[in-house]
PDB file of C-alpha atoms in Angstrom:
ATOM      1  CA  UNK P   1       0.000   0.000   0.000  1.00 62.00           C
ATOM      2  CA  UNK P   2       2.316   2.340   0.686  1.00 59.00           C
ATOM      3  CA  UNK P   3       4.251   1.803  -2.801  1.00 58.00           C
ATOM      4  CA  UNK P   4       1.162   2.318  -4.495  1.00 57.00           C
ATOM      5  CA  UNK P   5       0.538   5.556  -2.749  1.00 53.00           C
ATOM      6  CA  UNK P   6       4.340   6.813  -3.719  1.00 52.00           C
ATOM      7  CA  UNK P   7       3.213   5.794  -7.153  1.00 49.00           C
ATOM      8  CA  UNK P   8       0.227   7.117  -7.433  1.00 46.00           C
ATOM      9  CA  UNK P   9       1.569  10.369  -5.819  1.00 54.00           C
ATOM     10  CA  UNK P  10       4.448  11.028  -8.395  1.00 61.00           C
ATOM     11  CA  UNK P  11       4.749  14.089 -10.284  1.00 69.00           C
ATOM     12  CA  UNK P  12       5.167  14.623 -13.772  1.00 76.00           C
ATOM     13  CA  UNK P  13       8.841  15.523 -14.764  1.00 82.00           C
ATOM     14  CA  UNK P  14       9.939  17.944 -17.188  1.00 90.00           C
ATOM     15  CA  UNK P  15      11.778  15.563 -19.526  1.00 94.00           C
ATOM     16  CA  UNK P  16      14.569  18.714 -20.557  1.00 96.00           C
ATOM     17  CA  UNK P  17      14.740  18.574 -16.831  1.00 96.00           C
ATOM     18  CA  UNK P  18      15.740  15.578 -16.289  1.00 96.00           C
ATOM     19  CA  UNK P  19      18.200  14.778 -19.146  1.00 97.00           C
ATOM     20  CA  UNK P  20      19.919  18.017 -17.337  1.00 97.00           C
ATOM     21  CA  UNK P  21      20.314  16.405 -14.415  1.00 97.00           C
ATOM     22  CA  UNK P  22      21.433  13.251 -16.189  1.00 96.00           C
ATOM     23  CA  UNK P  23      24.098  14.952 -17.325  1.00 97.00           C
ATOM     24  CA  UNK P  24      24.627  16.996 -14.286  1.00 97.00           C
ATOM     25  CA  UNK P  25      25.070  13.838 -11.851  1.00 95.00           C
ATOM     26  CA  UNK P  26      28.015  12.239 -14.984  1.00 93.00           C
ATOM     27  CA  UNK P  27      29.905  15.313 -13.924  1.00 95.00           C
ATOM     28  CA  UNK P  28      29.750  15.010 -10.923  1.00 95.00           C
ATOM     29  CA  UNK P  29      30.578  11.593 -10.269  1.00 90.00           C
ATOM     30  CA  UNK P  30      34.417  12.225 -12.055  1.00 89.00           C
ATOM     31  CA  UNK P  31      35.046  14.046  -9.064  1.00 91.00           C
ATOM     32  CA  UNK P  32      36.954  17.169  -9.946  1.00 93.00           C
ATOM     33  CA  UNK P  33      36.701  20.815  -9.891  1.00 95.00           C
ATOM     34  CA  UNK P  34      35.537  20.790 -13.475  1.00 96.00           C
ATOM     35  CA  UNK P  35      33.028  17.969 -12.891  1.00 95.00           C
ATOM     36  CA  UNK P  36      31.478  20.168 -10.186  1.00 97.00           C
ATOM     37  CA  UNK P  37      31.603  23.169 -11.557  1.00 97.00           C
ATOM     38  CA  UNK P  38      29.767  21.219 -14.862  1.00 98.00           C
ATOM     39  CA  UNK P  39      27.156  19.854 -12.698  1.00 97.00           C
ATOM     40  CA  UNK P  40      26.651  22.901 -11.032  1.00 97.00           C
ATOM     41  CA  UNK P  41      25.832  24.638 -13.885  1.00 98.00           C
ATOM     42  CA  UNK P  42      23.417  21.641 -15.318  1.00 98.00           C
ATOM     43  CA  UNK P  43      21.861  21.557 -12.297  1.00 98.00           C
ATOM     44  CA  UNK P  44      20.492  25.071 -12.019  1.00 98.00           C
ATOM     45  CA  UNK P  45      19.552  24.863 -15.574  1.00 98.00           C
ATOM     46  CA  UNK P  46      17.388  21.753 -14.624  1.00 97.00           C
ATOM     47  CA  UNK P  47      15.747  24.218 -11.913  1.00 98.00           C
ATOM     48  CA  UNK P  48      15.339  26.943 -14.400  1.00 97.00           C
ATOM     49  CA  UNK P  49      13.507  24.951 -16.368  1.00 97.00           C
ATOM     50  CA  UNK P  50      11.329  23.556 -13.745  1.00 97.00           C
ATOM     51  CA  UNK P  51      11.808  25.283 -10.125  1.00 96.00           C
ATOM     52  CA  UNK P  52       9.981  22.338  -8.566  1.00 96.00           C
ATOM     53  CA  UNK P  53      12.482  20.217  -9.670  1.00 97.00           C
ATOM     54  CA  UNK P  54      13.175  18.259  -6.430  1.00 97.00           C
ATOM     55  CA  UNK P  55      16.260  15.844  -8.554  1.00 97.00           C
ATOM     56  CA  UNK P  56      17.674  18.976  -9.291  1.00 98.00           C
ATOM     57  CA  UNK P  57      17.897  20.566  -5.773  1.00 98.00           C
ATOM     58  CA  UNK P  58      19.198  17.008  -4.552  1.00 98.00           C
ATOM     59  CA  UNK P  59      22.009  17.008  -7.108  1.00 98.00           C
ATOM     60  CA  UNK P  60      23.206  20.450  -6.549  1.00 97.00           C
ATOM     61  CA  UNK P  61      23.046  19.523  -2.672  1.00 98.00           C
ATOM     62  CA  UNK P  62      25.309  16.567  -3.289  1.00 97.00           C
ATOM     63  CA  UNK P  63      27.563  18.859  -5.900  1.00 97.00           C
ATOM     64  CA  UNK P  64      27.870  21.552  -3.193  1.00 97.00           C
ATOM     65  CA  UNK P  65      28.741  18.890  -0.309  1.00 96.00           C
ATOM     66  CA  UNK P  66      30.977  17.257  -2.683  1.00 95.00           C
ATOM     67  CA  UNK P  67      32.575  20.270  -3.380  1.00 95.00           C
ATOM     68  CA  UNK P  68      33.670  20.653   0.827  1.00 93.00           C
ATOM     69  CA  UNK P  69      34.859  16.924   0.969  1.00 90.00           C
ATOM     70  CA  UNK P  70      37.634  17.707  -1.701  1.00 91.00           C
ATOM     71  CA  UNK P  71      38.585  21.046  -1.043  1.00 91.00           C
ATOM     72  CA  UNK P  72      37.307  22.611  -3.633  1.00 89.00           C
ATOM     73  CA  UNK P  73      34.976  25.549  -1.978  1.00 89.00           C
ATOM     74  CA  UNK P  74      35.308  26.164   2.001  1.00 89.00           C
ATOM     75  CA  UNK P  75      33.548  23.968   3.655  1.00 91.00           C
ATOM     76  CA  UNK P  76      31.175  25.907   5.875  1.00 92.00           C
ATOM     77  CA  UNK P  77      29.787  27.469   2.865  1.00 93.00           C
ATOM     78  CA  UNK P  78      29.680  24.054   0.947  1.00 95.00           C
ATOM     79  CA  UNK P  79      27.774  22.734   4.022  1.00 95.00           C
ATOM     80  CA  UNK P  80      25.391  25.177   4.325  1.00 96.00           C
ATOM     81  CA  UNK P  81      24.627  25.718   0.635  1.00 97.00           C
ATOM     82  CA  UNK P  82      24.251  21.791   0.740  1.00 97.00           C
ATOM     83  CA  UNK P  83      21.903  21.493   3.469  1.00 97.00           C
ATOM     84  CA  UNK P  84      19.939  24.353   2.256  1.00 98.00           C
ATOM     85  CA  UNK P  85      19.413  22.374  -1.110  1.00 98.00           C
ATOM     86  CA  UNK P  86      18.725  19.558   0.351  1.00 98.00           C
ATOM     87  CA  UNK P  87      15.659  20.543   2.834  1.00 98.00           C
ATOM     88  CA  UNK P  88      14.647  22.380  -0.771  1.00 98.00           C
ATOM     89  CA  UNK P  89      14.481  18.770  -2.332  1.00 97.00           C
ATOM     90  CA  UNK P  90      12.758  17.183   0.491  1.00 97.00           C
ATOM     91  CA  UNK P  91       9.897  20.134   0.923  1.00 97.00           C
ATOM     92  CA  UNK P  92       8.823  19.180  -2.555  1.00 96.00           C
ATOM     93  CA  UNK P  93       9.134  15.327  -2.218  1.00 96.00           C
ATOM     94  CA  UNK P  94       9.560  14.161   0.934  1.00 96.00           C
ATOM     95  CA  UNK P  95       9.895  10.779   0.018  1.00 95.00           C
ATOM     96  CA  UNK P  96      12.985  11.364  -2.559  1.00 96.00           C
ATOM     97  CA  UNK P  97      15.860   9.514  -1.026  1.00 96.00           C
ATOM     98  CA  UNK P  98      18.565  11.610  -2.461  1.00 97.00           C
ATOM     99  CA  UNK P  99      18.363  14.389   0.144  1.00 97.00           C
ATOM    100  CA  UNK P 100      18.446  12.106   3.291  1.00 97.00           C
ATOM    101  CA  UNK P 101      21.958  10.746   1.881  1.00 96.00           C
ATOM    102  CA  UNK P 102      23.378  14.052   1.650  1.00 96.00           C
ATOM    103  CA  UNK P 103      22.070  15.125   4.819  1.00 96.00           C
ATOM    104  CA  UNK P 104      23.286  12.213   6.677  1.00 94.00           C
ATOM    105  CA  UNK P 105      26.790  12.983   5.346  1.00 93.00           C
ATOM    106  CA  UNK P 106      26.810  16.730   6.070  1.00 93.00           C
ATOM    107  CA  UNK P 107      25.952  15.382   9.917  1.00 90.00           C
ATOM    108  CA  UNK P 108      28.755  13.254  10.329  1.00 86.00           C
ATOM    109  CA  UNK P 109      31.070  15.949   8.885  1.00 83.00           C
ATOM    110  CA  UNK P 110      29.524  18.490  10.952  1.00 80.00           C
ATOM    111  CA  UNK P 111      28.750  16.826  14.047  1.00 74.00           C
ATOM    112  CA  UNK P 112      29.997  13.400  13.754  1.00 79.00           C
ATOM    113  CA  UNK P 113      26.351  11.436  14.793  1.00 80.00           C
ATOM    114  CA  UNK P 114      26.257   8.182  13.415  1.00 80.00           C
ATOM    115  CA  UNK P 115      23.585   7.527  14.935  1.00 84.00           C
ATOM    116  CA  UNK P 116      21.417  10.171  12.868  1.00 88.00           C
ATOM    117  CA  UNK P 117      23.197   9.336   9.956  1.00 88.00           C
ATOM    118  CA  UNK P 118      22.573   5.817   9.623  1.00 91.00           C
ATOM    119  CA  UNK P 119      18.960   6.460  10.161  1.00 94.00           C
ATOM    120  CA  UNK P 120      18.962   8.918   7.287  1.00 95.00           C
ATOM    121  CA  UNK P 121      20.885   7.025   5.187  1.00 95.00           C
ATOM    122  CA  UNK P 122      18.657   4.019   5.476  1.00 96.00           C
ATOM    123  CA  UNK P 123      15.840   5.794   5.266  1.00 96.00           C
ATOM    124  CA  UNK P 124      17.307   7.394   1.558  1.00 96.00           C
ATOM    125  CA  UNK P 125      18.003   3.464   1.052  1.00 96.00           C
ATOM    126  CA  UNK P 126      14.553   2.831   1.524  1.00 96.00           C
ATOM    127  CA  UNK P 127      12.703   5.753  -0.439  1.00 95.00           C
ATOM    128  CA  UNK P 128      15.515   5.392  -3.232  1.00 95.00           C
ATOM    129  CA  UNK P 129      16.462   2.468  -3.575  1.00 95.00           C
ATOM    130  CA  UNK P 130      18.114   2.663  -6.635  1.00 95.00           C
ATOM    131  CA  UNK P 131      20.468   5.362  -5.625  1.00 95.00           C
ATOM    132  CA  UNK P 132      24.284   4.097  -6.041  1.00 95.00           C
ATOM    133  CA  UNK P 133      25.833   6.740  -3.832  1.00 95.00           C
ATOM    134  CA  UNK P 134      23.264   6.179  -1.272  1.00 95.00           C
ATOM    135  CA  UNK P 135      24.682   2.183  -1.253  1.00 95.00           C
ATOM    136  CA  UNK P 136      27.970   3.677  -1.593  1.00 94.00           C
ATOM    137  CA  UNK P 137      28.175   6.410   1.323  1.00 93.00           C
ATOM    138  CA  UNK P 138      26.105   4.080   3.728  1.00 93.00           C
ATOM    139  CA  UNK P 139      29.179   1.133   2.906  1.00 90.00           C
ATOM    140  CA  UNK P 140      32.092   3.401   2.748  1.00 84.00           C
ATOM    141  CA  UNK P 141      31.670   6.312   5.107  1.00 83.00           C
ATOM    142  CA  UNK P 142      29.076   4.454   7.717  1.00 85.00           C
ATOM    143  CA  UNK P 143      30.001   0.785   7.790  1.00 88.00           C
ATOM    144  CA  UNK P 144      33.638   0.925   6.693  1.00 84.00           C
ATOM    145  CA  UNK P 145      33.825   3.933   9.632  1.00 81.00           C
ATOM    146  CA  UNK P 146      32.608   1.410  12.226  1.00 82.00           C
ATOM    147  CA  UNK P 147      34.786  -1.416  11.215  1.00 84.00           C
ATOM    148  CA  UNK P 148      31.995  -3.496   9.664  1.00 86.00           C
ATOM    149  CA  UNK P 149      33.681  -4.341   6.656  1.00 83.00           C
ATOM    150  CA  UNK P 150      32.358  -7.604   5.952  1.00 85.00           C
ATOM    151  CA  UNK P 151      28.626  -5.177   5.667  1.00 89.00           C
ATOM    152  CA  UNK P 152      30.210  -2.464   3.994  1.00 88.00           C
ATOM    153  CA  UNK P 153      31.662  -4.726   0.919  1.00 92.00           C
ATOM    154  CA  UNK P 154      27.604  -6.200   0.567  1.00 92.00           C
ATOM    155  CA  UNK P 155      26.835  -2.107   0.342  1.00 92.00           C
ATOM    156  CA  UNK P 156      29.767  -1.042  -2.012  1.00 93.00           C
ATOM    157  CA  UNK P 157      28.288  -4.413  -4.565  1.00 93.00           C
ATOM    158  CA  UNK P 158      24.812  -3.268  -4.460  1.00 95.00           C
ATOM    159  CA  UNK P 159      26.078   0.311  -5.549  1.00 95.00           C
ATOM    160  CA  UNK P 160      28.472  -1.135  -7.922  1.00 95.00           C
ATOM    161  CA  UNK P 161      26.227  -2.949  -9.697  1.00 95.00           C
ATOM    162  CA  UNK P 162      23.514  -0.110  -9.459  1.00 95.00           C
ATOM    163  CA  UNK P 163      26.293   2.419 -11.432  1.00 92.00           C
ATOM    164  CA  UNK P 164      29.513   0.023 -12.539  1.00 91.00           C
ATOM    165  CA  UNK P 165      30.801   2.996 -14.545  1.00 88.00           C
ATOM    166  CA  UNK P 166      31.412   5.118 -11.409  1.00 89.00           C
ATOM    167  CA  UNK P 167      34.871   5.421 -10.533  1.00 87.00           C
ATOM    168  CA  UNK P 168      34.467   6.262  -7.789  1.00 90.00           C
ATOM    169  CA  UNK P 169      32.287   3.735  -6.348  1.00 91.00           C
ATOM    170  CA  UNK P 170      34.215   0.809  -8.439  1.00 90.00           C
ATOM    171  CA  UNK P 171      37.779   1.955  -6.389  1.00 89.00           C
ATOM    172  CA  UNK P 172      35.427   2.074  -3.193  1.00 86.00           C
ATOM    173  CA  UNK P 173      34.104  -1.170  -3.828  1.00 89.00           C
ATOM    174  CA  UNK P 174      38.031  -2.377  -4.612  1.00 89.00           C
ATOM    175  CA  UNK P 175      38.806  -0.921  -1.054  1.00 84.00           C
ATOM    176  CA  UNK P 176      36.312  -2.474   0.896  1.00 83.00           C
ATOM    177  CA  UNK P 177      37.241  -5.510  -0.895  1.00 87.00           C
ATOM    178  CA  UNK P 178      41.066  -5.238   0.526  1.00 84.00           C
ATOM    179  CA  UNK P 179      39.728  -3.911   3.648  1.00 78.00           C
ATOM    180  CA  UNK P 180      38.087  -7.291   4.309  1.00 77.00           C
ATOM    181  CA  UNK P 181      40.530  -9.361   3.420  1.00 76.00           C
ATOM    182  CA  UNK P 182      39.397 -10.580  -0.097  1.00 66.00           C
ATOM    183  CA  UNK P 183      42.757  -9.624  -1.762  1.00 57.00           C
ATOM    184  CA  UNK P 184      40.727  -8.079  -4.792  1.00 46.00           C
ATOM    185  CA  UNK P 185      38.453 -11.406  -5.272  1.00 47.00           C
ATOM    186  CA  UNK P 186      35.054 -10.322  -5.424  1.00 47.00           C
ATOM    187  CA  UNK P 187      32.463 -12.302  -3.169  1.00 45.00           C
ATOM    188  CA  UNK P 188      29.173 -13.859  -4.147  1.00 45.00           C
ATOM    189  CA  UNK P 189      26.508 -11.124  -3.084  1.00 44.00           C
ATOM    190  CA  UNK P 190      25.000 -11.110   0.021  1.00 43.00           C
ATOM    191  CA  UNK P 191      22.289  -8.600   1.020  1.00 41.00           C
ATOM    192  CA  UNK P 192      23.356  -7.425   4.965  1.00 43.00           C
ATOM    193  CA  UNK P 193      21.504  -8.542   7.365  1.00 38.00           C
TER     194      UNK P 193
END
């Protein structure tokens, strides 16, 4: 029931919209000053088209919280323009996982709770499913950060095989591999527990 009420409840997109942000979120997974600055820029075309755009708020809320974790802008700003996007994406669809991931992050780099962040991070798991980096933060920066390594390869598979052309996520996913002991071997998938 309450899948068929999400459904039921979608909005229409703006399809110039969305192959923005399609575009936007390939920047921005190379990771680099150009790649953000690139899907920055696609971004808040996608939200000129269509203000309402709740994909587009989420991506420039994971650009501009990108943007503190490598440097690139100072990272008060970054945080603050990040969480400011973010409670943008979730006011218009508050069941859009994309927003709860970045959130989650900005609180353990502001405050260091795991406790929230695990809870928002499963709960952008659970309304987004699909969402690689969601997979991939919750593995790498949650259960790789509290030594559950074993957990955070099963997360790191699920977002590799949700994106496999990622870099990022496939070195990640190559990490957590090393990190529990499977000398680059991958393991048959397991879903955590």
């Amino acid at each position: 029931p309450d899948e068929r009420d999400r459904v039921s409840a979608a909005k229409p997109v703006n399809i110039e919209a969305y192959e923005l942000y399609a575009q936007a979120r390939r920047h921005w997974s190379q990771r680099s000053p150009e790649g953000f600055r690139r899907a920055a820029e696609l971004f808040t075309r996608s939200l000129e088209i269509d203000p309402n755009f709740a994909l587009g708020h989420a991506g420039l809320a994971d650009t501009y919280y990108s943007q503190a974790e490598y440097y690139v802008i100072p990272s008060a700003e970054a945080l603050r323009l990040s969480r400011d996007e973010a409670e943008k994406a979730i006011a218009l669809d508050p069941v859009l996982g994309e927003p709860y991931a970045t959130l989650a992050m900005i609180g353990m780099a502001q405050n260091w709770n795991w406790n929230a962040a695990e809870a928002s991070l499963l709960k952008a798991i659970e309304f987004s499913p699909n969402y690689a980096t969601a997979h991939f933060w919750y593995g790498g920066n949650y259960l790789s950060g509290a030594g559950l390594h074993s957990r955070a390869v099963d997360e790191y598979s699920l977002a590799y095989q949700l994106d496999p052309a990622s870099p990022i996520i496939a070195s990640g996913y190559a990490l957590a591999l090393a990190r529990a002991g499977h000398g680059g071997v991958a393991p048959t998938h397991h879903p955590p527990p």
